[in-house]
Each structure stands twice: as structure tokens, then as C-alpha cells.
């Protein structure tokens, strides 16, 4: 159990590391180029892992409805946007606003896909998130600090 | 653009990026049901690479214009995709433990937030240091509390 907790927590940290690295690359090149490198490097690694452990291609892997194969292009836009954002407003603000958008978007998507009414607790959560976004919006992002040392 | 305008644009872009992330997770989740978690991530990175190549005209000029000499870019800056791919493997392992999806998501968000606070505090990986402002700390608390309510409200 403790291993799984550490694994899930570190995985979250690595999401941040990935965003930071792509953001650094975007500063010297372009956000879309950083996104391209991110996908190419990830593809190479996953191909190597797939070849090493096998079982990459299951029967019927390619027989799903066409739209489920479009997560990749959506991801390219996502990584490009976040690589640009992090250089502008920093890691903390990027992370919290991306989380806000993700949770609000997730609730909307669930609602559209399942038609199930949004629970009272979720509604309360949405109110808190929107309030948080407004508070962030009213405050200028912290400006980069010059190193005095 | 004025700094205030750039702030606003970046804030809105971050919200939009988050919504796109939800869509991406949904699509890749459906694909994982079809062909497994490794296949789904492999496929998403492959089709993403192709998609980025299709829009080369959008970024080629920007790269040539960038004034930073190629040698000034540290090699590790190219490894964002490495960290991303490893994340996929770690989360798909954690999801299959007693943590389940909600526990994995909640701990993942906590890990992201702790890392981002450290990243701004010390300027990790070549991104500028930033002091945490009171408004940002308040916004963070509201968004975390709200996200927790939404996650538990949908269990």
C-alpha cells in the first residue's frame, strides 16, 4: 500500500518535471517544437518498452471507433499550451489553473457523456474552484526573481 | 502585449489546456479499454508526433528565429517526454492497487502541486524563480478544496 502511495505521488511530481522540462525547451525554441520533442521521445521510449515486454498490440486494438485515436493530437495542443504558459506565469499558477480547467472540463464532459445530474458535493466543488480562479485572476502572477547570489 | 495582458492570456490558456487534458484523458482511457494502457499511451505519443509534424510550418520559423544558440539548450530539456512516458507506467500500476482511480488521481494532484511549489521556490530546471503571493496561495487552497469535493462527490 505504502509503495502505491509513493508511486502515485511521485508520478504526479513527474508530471510537473515533464512540464518544467518542456517549458525550458520552449523558452529557447518554440512551444510546438517542445511538444513535438515530448511526443517523439515518449514514443521512442514506449516503443522500446513495448518491444522489451511484448504484448503491445492486442487483437482488436485498432478496431475501436475512429475518434478514440485522437487523444494524441489533443495532447500535442495541451503540451504546447502548457509549455508556453509555464514560462509566463510560473509552475504553481500553471498547475493550479490547469487542474481547475481539468476538473471543470471533466465534470462538463461527464455530464455530456452520461447525462447524469451533477451531485450537490460536485456543485459545491465547482463554486470553490471558480472562486479560486477569480482570486488568481485578480492577482498579478509573481514576477521572476533575479538571483542575488 | 502588456504584462497584464500576457498574464490574462496565460491564465485563460491554462484553463483551456486543463479542459483539453480532460478530453485527452477520456479519449486515451477509451483507447486503453480497447488495446491496453501501454498501447494507448504508445499510440497517443505516435499520433501526436505525426500531428506535430503536420504543423511543422507553424513552428519551423520560430525555431530558426530563436536567438539562443542550439548549444545553450541543455540536453535534459529534451527529456520531458521521457518523464511523461514513465508517468503513464507508474499511474497505470498505482490505479491497479488498493488506491484505485480516485486515490491515484488525488495523490497525483498532490505530487504535482508540491513539485510546482518547489519549482517556483528554487527555480528548478531553468525556469525562473517566483515568490508565492498570498493571492496565489488562497486561489490554490480554493481550487484544491473544490477539486477534492468534486472527486469525492463523484465516487
PDB file of C-alpha atoms in Angstrom:
ATOM      1  CA  UNK A   1       0.000   0.000   0.000  1.00  0.00           C
ATOM      2  CA  UNK A   2       2.732   2.459   1.011  1.00  0.00           C
ATOM      3  CA  UNK A   3       4.559   1.635  -2.243  1.00  0.00           C
ATOM      4  CA  UNK A   4       1.439   2.507  -4.259  1.00  0.00           C
ATOM      5  CA  UNK A   5       1.027   5.792  -2.358  1.00  0.00           C
ATOM      6  CA  UNK A   6       4.637   6.764  -3.071  1.00  0.00           C
ATOM      7  CA  UNK A   7       4.266   5.675  -6.710  1.00  0.00           C
ATOM      8  CA  UNK A   8       1.126   7.762  -7.287  1.00  0.00           C
ATOM      9  CA  UNK A   9       2.629  10.813  -5.547  1.00  0.00           C
ATOM     10  CA  UNK A  10       5.940  10.606  -7.441  1.00  0.00           C
ATOM     11  CA  UNK A  11       4.024  10.121 -10.709  1.00  0.00           C
ATOM     12  CA  UNK A  12       2.300  13.442 -10.010  1.00  0.00           C
ATOM     13  CA  UNK A  13       5.662  15.067  -9.331  1.00  0.00           C
ATOM     14  CA  UNK A  14       6.961  13.709 -12.633  1.00  0.00           C
ATOM     15  CA  UNK A  15       4.053  15.379 -14.433  1.00  0.00           C
ATOM     16  CA  UNK A  16       5.459  18.617 -13.025  1.00  0.00           C
ATOM     17  CA  UNK A  17       9.029  17.704 -14.039  1.00  0.00           C
ATOM     18  CA  UNK A  18       7.851  16.974 -17.579  1.00  0.00           C
ATOM     19  CA  UNK A  19       6.068  20.345 -17.792  1.00  0.00           C
ATOM     20  CA  UNK A  20       9.113  22.134 -16.425  1.00  0.00           C
ATOM     21  CA  UNK A  21      11.477  20.479 -18.952  1.00  0.00           C
ATOM     22  CA  UNK A  22       9.159  21.146 -21.895  1.00  0.00           C
ATOM     23  CA  UNK A  23       8.752  24.715 -20.687  1.00  0.00           C
ATOM     24  CA  UNK A  24      12.529  25.152 -20.567  1.00  0.00           C
ATOM     25  CA  UNK A  25      12.865  23.807 -24.113  1.00  0.00           C
ATOM     26  CA  UNK A  26      10.049  26.099 -25.291  1.00  0.00           C
ATOM     27  CA  UNK A  27      11.864  29.153 -23.854  1.00  0.00           C
ATOM     28  CA  UNK A  28      14.823  28.501 -26.199  1.00  0.00           C
ATOM     29  CA  UNK A  29      12.829  27.190 -29.185  1.00  0.00           C
ATOM     30  CA  UNK A  30       9.063  27.111 -29.636  1.00  0.00           C
ATOM     31  CA  UNK A  31       6.184  25.626 -27.640  1.00  0.00           C
ATOM     32  CA  UNK A  32       5.068  23.429 -30.539  1.00  0.00           C
ATOM     33  CA  UNK A  33       8.625  22.194 -31.078  1.00  0.00           C
ATOM     34  CA  UNK A  34       8.811  21.287 -27.362  1.00  0.00           C
ATOM     35  CA  UNK A  35       5.538  19.396 -27.748  1.00  0.00           C
ATOM     36  CA  UNK A  36       6.911  17.595 -30.811  1.00  0.00           C
ATOM     37  CA  UNK A  37      10.059  16.522 -28.927  1.00  0.00           C
ATOM     38  CA  UNK A  38       7.956  15.437 -25.943  1.00  0.00           C
ATOM     39  CA  UNK A  39       5.871  13.120 -28.126  1.00  0.00           C
ATOM     40  CA  UNK A  40       8.774  11.797 -30.171  1.00  0.00           C
ATOM     41  CA  UNK A  41      10.901  10.952 -27.109  1.00  0.00           C
ATOM     42  CA  UNK A  42       7.910   9.388 -25.337  1.00  0.00           C
ATOM     43  CA  UNK A  43       7.082   7.352 -28.426  1.00  0.00           C
ATOM     44  CA  UNK A  44      10.650   6.053 -28.699  1.00  0.00           C
ATOM     45  CA  UNK A  45      10.700   5.026 -25.020  1.00  0.00           C
ATOM     46  CA  UNK A  46       7.277   3.348 -25.159  1.00  0.00           C
ATOM     47  CA  UNK A  47       8.232   1.515 -28.358  1.00  0.00           C
ATOM     48  CA  UNK A  48      11.360   0.181 -26.629  1.00  0.00           C
ATOM     49  CA  UNK A  49       9.317  -0.898 -23.593  1.00  0.00           C
ATOM     50  CA  UNK A  50       6.691  -2.500 -25.823  1.00  0.00           C
ATOM     51  CA  UNK A  51       9.347  -4.460 -27.708  1.00  0.00           C
ATOM     52  CA  UNK A  52      11.043  -5.491 -24.462  1.00  0.00           C
ATOM     53  CA  UNK A  53       7.999  -6.768 -22.582  1.00  0.00           C
ATOM     54  CA  UNK A  54       5.804  -7.580 -25.576  1.00  0.00           C
ATOM     55  CA  UNK A  55       2.017  -7.561 -25.751  1.00  0.00           C
ATOM     56  CA  UNK A  56       1.919  -4.053 -27.212  1.00  0.00           C
ATOM     57  CA  UNK A  57      -0.549  -4.943 -29.947  1.00  0.00           C
ATOM     58  CA  UNK A  58      -3.594  -6.845 -28.773  1.00  0.00           C
ATOM     59  CA  UNK A  59      -6.203  -8.266 -31.110  1.00  0.00           C
ATOM     60  CA  UNK A  60      -8.762  -5.610 -31.906  1.00  0.00           C
ATOM     61  CA  UNK A  61      -6.529  -2.747 -30.743  1.00  0.00           C
ATOM     62  CA  UNK A  62      -7.250  -0.917 -33.988  1.00  0.00           C
ATOM     63  CA  UNK A  63     -10.947  -1.719 -34.272  1.00  0.00           C
ATOM     64  CA  UNK A  64     -12.328   0.988 -31.926  1.00  0.00           C
ATOM     65  CA  UNK A  65     -14.389   3.960 -33.132  1.00  0.00           C
ATOM     66  CA  UNK A  66     -12.183   6.455 -35.006  1.00  0.00           C
ATOM     67  CA  UNK A  67     -12.419   9.294 -32.501  1.00  0.00           C
ATOM     68  CA  UNK A  68     -10.636   7.402 -29.677  1.00  0.00           C
ATOM     69  CA  UNK A  69      -7.427   7.548 -31.744  1.00  0.00           C
ATOM     70  CA  UNK A  70      -7.343  11.348 -31.495  1.00  0.00           C
ATOM     71  CA  UNK A  71      -6.065  11.669 -27.913  1.00  0.00           C
ATOM     72  CA  UNK A  72      -2.543  12.178 -29.332  1.00  0.00           C
ATOM     73  CA  UNK A  73      -3.263  15.321 -31.377  1.00  0.00           C
ATOM     74  CA  UNK A  74      -5.251  16.751 -28.439  1.00  0.00           C
ATOM     75  CA  UNK A  75      -2.194  16.028 -26.268  1.00  0.00           C
ATOM     76  CA  UNK A  76       0.075  17.925 -28.691  1.00  0.00           C
ATOM     77  CA  UNK A  77      -2.032  21.066 -28.250  1.00  0.00           C
ATOM     78  CA  UNK A  78      -2.110  20.509 -24.474  1.00  0.00           C
ATOM     79  CA  UNK A  79       1.676  20.136 -24.118  1.00  0.00           C
ATOM     80  CA  UNK A  80       2.327  23.124 -26.408  1.00  0.00           C
ATOM     81  CA  UNK A  81      -0.049  25.336 -24.405  1.00  0.00           C
ATOM     82  CA  UNK A  82       1.379  24.299 -21.040  1.00  0.00           C
ATOM     83  CA  UNK A  83       4.988  24.711 -22.250  1.00  0.00           C
ATOM     84  CA  UNK A  84       4.245  28.313 -23.166  1.00  0.00           C
ATOM     85  CA  UNK A  85       2.199  29.029 -20.033  1.00  0.00           C
ATOM     86  CA  UNK A  86       4.808  27.888 -17.519  1.00  0.00           C
ATOM     87  CA  UNK A  87       7.365  30.423 -18.788  1.00  0.00           C
ATOM     88  CA  UNK A  88       4.788  33.210 -18.449  1.00  0.00           C
ATOM     89  CA  UNK A  89       3.160  32.613 -15.055  1.00  0.00           C
ATOM     90  CA  UNK A  90       5.361  30.009 -13.339  1.00  0.00           C
ATOM     91  CA  UNK A  91       4.798  26.434 -12.213  1.00  0.00           C
ATOM     92  CA  UNK A  92       2.396  26.906  -9.274  1.00  0.00           C
ATOM     93  CA  UNK A  93      -0.109  29.079 -11.058  1.00  0.00           C
ATOM     94  CA  UNK A  94       0.088  26.957 -14.234  1.00  0.00           C
ATOM     95  CA  UNK A  95      -0.510  23.799 -12.225  1.00  0.00           C
ATOM     96  CA  UNK A  96      -3.478  25.101 -10.247  1.00  0.00           C
ATOM     97  CA  UNK A  97      -5.231  26.639 -13.251  1.00  0.00           C
ATOM     98  CA  UNK A  98      -4.673  23.506 -15.363  1.00  0.00           C
ATOM     99  CA  UNK A  99      -6.136  21.436 -12.506  1.00  0.00           C
ATOM    100  CA  UNK A 100      -9.098  23.854 -12.301  1.00  0.00           C
ATOM    101  CA  UNK A 101      -9.725  23.553 -16.050  1.00  0.00           C
ATOM    102  CA  UNK A 102      -9.311  19.800 -15.920  1.00  0.00           C
ATOM    103  CA  UNK A 103     -11.814  19.277 -13.096  1.00  0.00           C
ATOM    104  CA  UNK A 104     -14.378  21.708 -14.573  1.00  0.00           C
ATOM    105  CA  UNK A 105     -13.887  20.180 -18.034  1.00  0.00           C
ATOM    106  CA  UNK A 106     -14.160  16.683 -16.583  1.00  0.00           C
ATOM    107  CA  UNK A 107     -17.474  17.482 -14.872  1.00  0.00           C
ATOM    108  CA  UNK A 108     -18.810  19.002 -18.104  1.00  0.00           C
ATOM    109  CA  UNK A 109     -17.623  16.028 -20.166  1.00  0.00           C
ATOM    110  CA  UNK A 110     -19.153  13.503 -17.744  1.00  0.00           C
ATOM    111  CA  UNK A 111     -22.387  15.420 -17.828  1.00  0.00           C
ATOM    112  CA  UNK A 112     -22.468  15.485 -21.646  1.00  0.00           C
ATOM    113  CA  UNK A 113     -21.464  11.815 -21.985  1.00  0.00           C
ATOM    114  CA  UNK A 114     -23.636  10.257 -19.268  1.00  0.00           C
ATOM    115  CA  UNK A 115     -26.417  12.821 -18.832  1.00  0.00           C
ATOM    116  CA  UNK A 116     -26.325  12.093 -15.093  1.00  0.00           C
ATOM    117  CA  UNK A 117     -27.137  15.117 -12.900  1.00  0.00           C
ATOM    118  CA  UNK A 118     -24.150  16.736 -11.158  1.00  0.00           C
ATOM    119  CA  UNK A 119     -24.107  15.886  -7.424  1.00  0.00           C
ATOM    120  CA  UNK A 120     -24.545  18.539  -4.768  1.00  0.00           C
ATOM    121  CA  UNK A 121     -20.987  17.983  -3.490  1.00  0.00           C
ATOM    122  CA  UNK A 122     -19.619  18.420  -7.029  1.00  0.00           C
ATOM    123  CA  UNK A 123     -21.638  21.634  -7.429  1.00  0.00           C
ATOM    124  CA  UNK A 124     -20.114  22.943  -4.196  1.00  0.00           C
ATOM    125  CA  UNK A 125     -16.685  21.982  -5.538  1.00  0.00           C
ATOM    126  CA  UNK A 126     -17.326  23.854  -8.774  1.00  0.00           C
ATOM    127  CA  UNK A 127     -18.242  27.012  -6.825  1.00  0.00           C
ATOM    128  CA  UNK A 128     -14.969  26.784  -4.838  1.00  0.00           C
ATOM    129  CA  UNK A 129     -12.902  26.216  -7.999  1.00  0.00           C
ATOM    130  CA  UNK A 130     -14.492  29.158  -9.822  1.00  0.00           C
ATOM    131  CA  UNK A 131     -13.860  31.333  -6.744  1.00  0.00           C
ATOM    132  CA  UNK A 132     -10.212  30.204  -6.772  1.00  0.00           C
ATOM    133  CA  UNK A 133      -9.841  31.069 -10.455  1.00  0.00           C
ATOM    134  CA  UNK A 134     -11.299  34.535  -9.828  1.00  0.00           C
ATOM    135  CA  UNK A 135      -8.907  35.120  -6.897  1.00  0.00           C
ATOM    136  CA  UNK A 136      -5.948  34.056  -9.079  1.00  0.00           C
ATOM    137  CA  UNK A 137      -7.163  36.237 -11.932  1.00  0.00           C
ATOM    138  CA  UNK A 138      -7.304  39.343  -9.733  1.00  0.00           C
ATOM    139  CA  UNK A 139      -3.706  38.929  -8.644  1.00  0.00           C
ATOM    140  CA  UNK A 140      -0.751  39.552 -10.968  1.00  0.00           C
ATOM    141  CA  UNK A 141       1.413  36.459 -11.398  1.00  0.00           C
ATOM    142  CA  UNK A 142       4.563  36.610  -9.256  1.00  0.00           C
ATOM    143  CA  UNK A 143       7.315  38.172 -11.336  1.00  0.00           C
ATOM    144  CA  UNK A 144      10.527  36.214 -11.926  1.00  0.00           C
ATOM    145  CA  UNK A 145      13.032  36.760  -9.098  1.00  0.00           C
ATOM    146  CA  UNK A 146      16.613  37.636 -10.029  1.00  0.00           C
ATOM    147  CA  UNK A 147      19.240  35.632  -8.229  1.00  0.00           C
ATOM    148  CA  UNK A 148      21.238  37.940  -5.957  1.00  0.00           C
ATOM    149  CA  UNK A 149      23.928  35.380  -5.280  1.00  0.00           C
TER     150      UNK A 149
ATOM    151  CA  UNK B   1       1.307  42.683 -25.255  1.00  0.00           C
ATOM    152  CA  UNK B   2       1.460  44.347 -21.851  1.00  0.00           C
ATOM    153  CA  UNK B   3       2.465  42.099 -18.924  1.00  0.00           C
ATOM    154  CA  UNK B   4      -1.106  42.291 -17.589  1.00  0.00           C
ATOM    155  CA  UNK B   5      -2.449  41.084 -20.933  1.00  0.00           C
ATOM    156  CA  UNK B   6       0.081  38.242 -21.112  1.00  0.00           C
ATOM    157  CA  UNK B   7      -0.955  37.201 -17.585  1.00  0.00           C
ATOM    158  CA  UNK B   8      -4.608  37.130 -18.622  1.00  0.00           C
ATOM    159  CA  UNK B   9      -3.874  35.204 -21.826  1.00  0.00           C
ATOM    160  CA  UNK B  10      -1.734  32.662 -19.941  1.00  0.00           C
ATOM    161  CA  UNK B  11      -4.380  32.208 -17.238  1.00  0.00           C
ATOM    162  CA  UNK B  12      -7.095  31.562 -19.813  1.00  0.00           C
ATOM    163  CA  UNK B  13      -4.786  29.286 -21.807  1.00  0.00           C
ATOM    164  CA  UNK B  14      -4.101  27.252 -18.646  1.00  0.00           C
ATOM    165  CA  UNK B  15      -7.842  26.766 -18.032  1.00  0.00           C
ATOM    166  CA  UNK B  16      -8.372  25.757 -21.665  1.00  0.00           C
ATOM    167  CA  UNK B  17      -5.371  23.412 -21.502  1.00  0.00           C
ATOM    168  CA  UNK B  18      -6.895  21.750 -18.420  1.00  0.00           C
ATOM    169  CA  UNK B  19     -10.183  21.183 -20.241  1.00  0.00           C
ATOM    170  CA  UNK B  20      -8.254  19.707 -23.207  1.00  0.00           C
ATOM    171  CA  UNK B  21      -6.419  17.457 -20.750  1.00  0.00           C
ATOM    172  CA  UNK B  22      -9.763  16.054 -19.567  1.00  0.00           C
ATOM    173  CA  UNK B  23     -10.761  15.338 -23.160  1.00  0.00           C
ATOM    174  CA  UNK B  24      -7.383  13.695 -23.804  1.00  0.00           C
ATOM    175  CA  UNK B  25      -7.626  11.517 -20.675  1.00  0.00           C
ATOM    176  CA  UNK B  26     -11.132  10.461 -21.748  1.00  0.00           C
ATOM    177  CA  UNK B  27     -10.047   9.533 -25.289  1.00  0.00           C
ATOM    178  CA  UNK B  28      -6.899   7.723 -24.151  1.00  0.00           C
ATOM    179  CA  UNK B  29      -8.936   5.916 -21.495  1.00  0.00           C
ATOM    180  CA  UNK B  30     -11.332   4.625 -24.143  1.00  0.00           C
ATOM    181  CA  UNK B  31      -8.350   3.555 -26.231  1.00  0.00           C
ATOM    182  CA  UNK B  32      -6.829   1.771 -23.216  1.00  0.00           C
ATOM    183  CA  UNK B  33     -10.045  -0.230 -22.828  1.00  0.00           C
ATOM    184  CA  UNK B  34      -9.692  -1.235 -26.437  1.00  0.00           C
ATOM    185  CA  UNK B  35      -5.986  -2.103 -26.540  1.00  0.00           C
ATOM    186  CA  UNK B  36      -4.461  -1.786 -23.050  1.00  0.00           C
ATOM    187  CA  UNK B  37      -2.713   1.058 -21.176  1.00  0.00           C
ATOM    188  CA  UNK B  38       0.687   0.670 -22.846  1.00  0.00           C
ATOM    189  CA  UNK B  39      -0.835   0.552 -26.327  1.00  0.00           C
ATOM    190  CA  UNK B  40      -2.969   3.613 -25.595  1.00  0.00           C
ATOM    191  CA  UNK B  41      -0.014   5.704 -24.446  1.00  0.00           C
ATOM    192  CA  UNK B  42       2.200   4.435 -27.289  1.00  0.00           C
ATOM    193  CA  UNK B  43      -0.486   5.256 -29.826  1.00  0.00           C
ATOM    194  CA  UNK B  44      -1.144   8.720 -28.338  1.00  0.00           C
ATOM    195  CA  UNK B  45       2.578   9.582 -28.489  1.00  0.00           C
ATOM    196  CA  UNK B  46       2.834   8.229 -32.057  1.00  0.00           C
ATOM    197  CA  UNK B  47      -0.213  10.043 -33.445  1.00  0.00           C
ATOM    198  CA  UNK B  48       0.868  13.139 -31.506  1.00  0.00           C
ATOM    199  CA  UNK B  49       4.299  13.046 -33.170  1.00  0.00           C
ATOM    200  CA  UNK B  50       2.621  12.815 -36.581  1.00  0.00           C
ATOM    201  CA  UNK B  51       0.202  15.628 -35.723  1.00  0.00           C
ATOM    202  CA  UNK B  52       3.106  17.889 -34.646  1.00  0.00           C
ATOM    203  CA  UNK B  53       4.925  17.073 -37.908  1.00  0.00           C
ATOM    204  CA  UNK B  54       1.833  18.039 -39.916  1.00  0.00           C
ATOM    205  CA  UNK B  55       2.042  21.553 -38.446  1.00  0.00           C
ATOM    206  CA  UNK B  56       5.809  21.994 -38.942  1.00  0.00           C
ATOM    207  CA  UNK B  57       5.199  25.256 -40.881  1.00  0.00           C
ATOM    208  CA  UNK B  58       3.756  26.695 -37.655  1.00  0.00           C
ATOM    209  CA  UNK B  59       6.941  26.156 -35.647  1.00  0.00           C
ATOM    210  CA  UNK B  60       9.825  25.924 -38.116  1.00  0.00           C
ATOM    211  CA  UNK B  61      10.271  29.697 -38.448  1.00  0.00           C
ATOM    212  CA  UNK B  62      10.090  30.212 -34.684  1.00  0.00           C
ATOM    213  CA  UNK B  63      12.966  27.790 -34.163  1.00  0.00           C
ATOM    214  CA  UNK B  64      15.157  29.432 -36.763  1.00  0.00           C
ATOM    215  CA  UNK B  65      14.392  32.851 -35.319  1.00  0.00           C
ATOM    216  CA  UNK B  66      15.121  31.866 -31.711  1.00  0.00           C
ATOM    217  CA  UNK B  67      18.289  33.702 -30.722  1.00  0.00           C
ATOM    218  CA  UNK B  68      19.513  31.081 -28.241  1.00  0.00           C
ATOM    219  CA  UNK B  69      22.387  29.120 -29.747  1.00  0.00           C
ATOM    220  CA  UNK B  70      21.490  25.428 -30.035  1.00  0.00           C
ATOM    221  CA  UNK B  71      24.398  24.550 -27.754  1.00  0.00           C
ATOM    222  CA  UNK B  72      22.885  26.661 -24.954  1.00  0.00           C
ATOM    223  CA  UNK B  73      19.941  24.292 -24.646  1.00  0.00           C
ATOM    224  CA  UNK B  74      20.784  21.670 -22.020  1.00  0.00           C
ATOM    225  CA  UNK B  75      20.335  18.101 -23.204  1.00  0.00           C
ATOM    226  CA  UNK B  76      17.990  17.291 -20.313  1.00  0.00           C
ATOM    227  CA  UNK B  77      15.499  19.851 -21.616  1.00  0.00           C
ATOM    228  CA  UNK B  78      14.660  17.324 -24.349  1.00  0.00           C
ATOM    229  CA  UNK B  79      13.656  14.660 -21.825  1.00  0.00           C
ATOM    230  CA  UNK B  80      10.168  15.959 -20.966  1.00  0.00           C
ATOM    231  CA  UNK B  81       8.668  13.118 -22.994  1.00  0.00           C
ATOM    232  CA  UNK B  82      10.728  10.622 -21.019  1.00  0.00           C
ATOM    233  CA  UNK B  83       9.237  11.822 -17.724  1.00  0.00           C
ATOM    234  CA  UNK B  84       5.775  11.825 -19.295  1.00  0.00           C
ATOM    235  CA  UNK B  85       6.032   8.244 -20.561  1.00  0.00           C
ATOM    236  CA  UNK B  86       7.352   6.983 -17.215  1.00  0.00           C
ATOM    237  CA  UNK B  87       4.398   8.718 -15.514  1.00  0.00           C
ATOM    238  CA  UNK B  88       1.956   6.690 -17.617  1.00  0.00           C
ATOM    239  CA  UNK B  89       3.533   3.429 -16.466  1.00  0.00           C
ATOM    240  CA  UNK B  90       3.600   4.490 -12.802  1.00  0.00           C
ATOM    241  CA  UNK B  91      -0.021   5.653 -12.742  1.00  0.00           C
ATOM    242  CA  UNK B  92      -1.331   2.572 -14.526  1.00  0.00           C
ATOM    243  CA  UNK B  93       0.413   0.483 -11.840  1.00  0.00           C
ATOM    244  CA  UNK B  94      -0.959   2.617  -8.975  1.00  0.00           C
ATOM    245  CA  UNK B  95      -4.518   2.504 -10.361  1.00  0.00           C
ATOM    246  CA  UNK B  96      -4.455  -1.292 -10.046  1.00  0.00           C
ATOM    247  CA  UNK B  97      -3.521  -1.146  -6.339  1.00  0.00           C
ATOM    248  CA  UNK B  98      -5.953  -0.569  -3.460  1.00  0.00           C
ATOM    249  CA  UNK B  99      -5.641   3.175  -4.155  1.00  0.00           C
ATOM    250  CA  UNK B 100      -7.947   2.774  -7.176  1.00  0.00           C
ATOM    251  CA  UNK B 101      -8.557   5.661  -9.531  1.00  0.00           C
ATOM    252  CA  UNK B 102      -9.634   8.344  -7.066  1.00  0.00           C
ATOM    253  CA  UNK B 103      -6.686   7.705  -4.739  1.00  0.00           C
ATOM    254  CA  UNK B 104      -4.242   7.722  -7.651  1.00  0.00           C
ATOM    255  CA  UNK B 105      -5.706  10.957  -9.019  1.00  0.00           C
ATOM    256  CA  UNK B 106      -5.747  12.685  -5.625  1.00  0.00           C
ATOM    257  CA  UNK B 107      -2.151  11.689  -4.795  1.00  0.00           C
ATOM    258  CA  UNK B 108      -1.053  12.620  -8.316  1.00  0.00           C
ATOM    259  CA  UNK B 109      -2.524  16.099  -7.915  1.00  0.00           C
ATOM    260  CA  UNK B 110      -0.793  16.437  -4.535  1.00  0.00           C
ATOM    261  CA  UNK B 111       2.527  15.415  -6.113  1.00  0.00           C
ATOM    262  CA  UNK B 112       2.072  17.950  -8.908  1.00  0.00           C
ATOM    263  CA  UNK B 113       1.280  20.777  -6.503  1.00  0.00           C
ATOM    264  CA  UNK B 114       4.175  20.027  -4.121  1.00  0.00           C
ATOM    265  CA  UNK B 115       6.568  19.853  -7.065  1.00  0.00           C
ATOM    266  CA  UNK B 116       5.298  23.110  -8.595  1.00  0.00           C
ATOM    267  CA  UNK B 117       5.694  24.965  -5.279  1.00  0.00           C
ATOM    268  CA  UNK B 118       9.280  23.686  -5.042  1.00  0.00           C
ATOM    269  CA  UNK B 119       9.915  24.525  -8.705  1.00  0.00           C
ATOM    270  CA  UNK B 120       8.879  28.166  -8.242  1.00  0.00           C
ATOM    271  CA  UNK B 121      10.648  28.471  -4.890  1.00  0.00           C
ATOM    272  CA  UNK B 122      14.016  27.296  -6.224  1.00  0.00           C
ATOM    273  CA  UNK B 123      13.656  27.916  -9.962  1.00  0.00           C
ATOM    274  CA  UNK B 124      14.089  24.239 -10.854  1.00  0.00           C
ATOM    275  CA  UNK B 125      15.112  23.098 -14.352  1.00  0.00           C
ATOM    276  CA  UNK B 126      15.921  26.505 -15.756  1.00  0.00           C
ATOM    277  CA  UNK B 127      12.526  28.152 -15.263  1.00  0.00           C
ATOM    278  CA  UNK B 128      12.651  31.485 -13.380  1.00  0.00           C
ATOM    279  CA  UNK B 129      12.224  31.580  -9.578  1.00  0.00           C
ATOM    280  CA  UNK B 130       8.979  33.158  -8.381  1.00  0.00           C
ATOM    281  CA  UNK B 131       7.849  34.112  -4.911  1.00  0.00           C
ATOM    282  CA  UNK B 132       4.457  32.695  -3.945  1.00  0.00           C
ATOM    283  CA  UNK B 133       1.976  35.528  -3.476  1.00  0.00           C
ATOM    284  CA  UNK B 134      -0.818  35.495  -0.906  1.00  0.00           C
ATOM    285  CA  UNK B 135      -3.492  35.617  -3.638  1.00  0.00           C
ATOM    286  CA  UNK B 136      -1.978  32.581  -5.342  1.00  0.00           C
ATOM    287  CA  UNK B 137      -1.864  30.642  -2.069  1.00  0.00           C
ATOM    288  CA  UNK B 138      -5.547  31.461  -1.452  1.00  0.00           C
ATOM    289  CA  UNK B 139      -6.504  30.516  -5.011  1.00  0.00           C
ATOM    290  CA  UNK B 140      -4.562  27.262  -4.660  1.00  0.00           C
ATOM    291  CA  UNK B 141      -6.388  26.384  -1.415  1.00  0.00           C
ATOM    292  CA  UNK B 142      -9.800  27.081  -3.015  1.00  0.00           C
ATOM    293  CA  UNK B 143      -9.012  25.042  -6.139  1.00  0.00           C
ATOM    294  CA  UNK B 144      -7.639  22.100  -4.103  1.00  0.00           C
ATOM    295  CA  UNK B 145     -10.686  22.102  -1.782  1.00  0.00           C
ATOM    296  CA  UNK B 146     -13.045  22.350  -4.751  1.00  0.00           C
ATOM    297  CA  UNK B 147     -11.291  19.547  -6.652  1.00  0.00           C
ATOM    298  CA  UNK B 148     -11.432  17.298  -3.568  1.00  0.00           C
ATOM    299  CA  UNK B 149     -15.198  17.924  -3.289  1.00  0.00           C
ATOM    300  CA  UNK B 150     -15.748  17.120  -6.971  1.00  0.00           C
ATOM    301  CA  UNK B 151     -13.641  13.934  -6.774  1.00  0.00           C
ATOM    302  CA  UNK B 152     -15.406  12.653  -3.627  1.00  0.00           C
ATOM    303  CA  UNK B 153     -18.787  13.861  -4.878  1.00  0.00           C
ATOM    304  CA  UNK B 154     -18.488  11.606  -7.895  1.00  0.00           C
ATOM    305  CA  UNK B 155     -17.323   8.455  -6.086  1.00  0.00           C
TER     306      UNK B 155
END
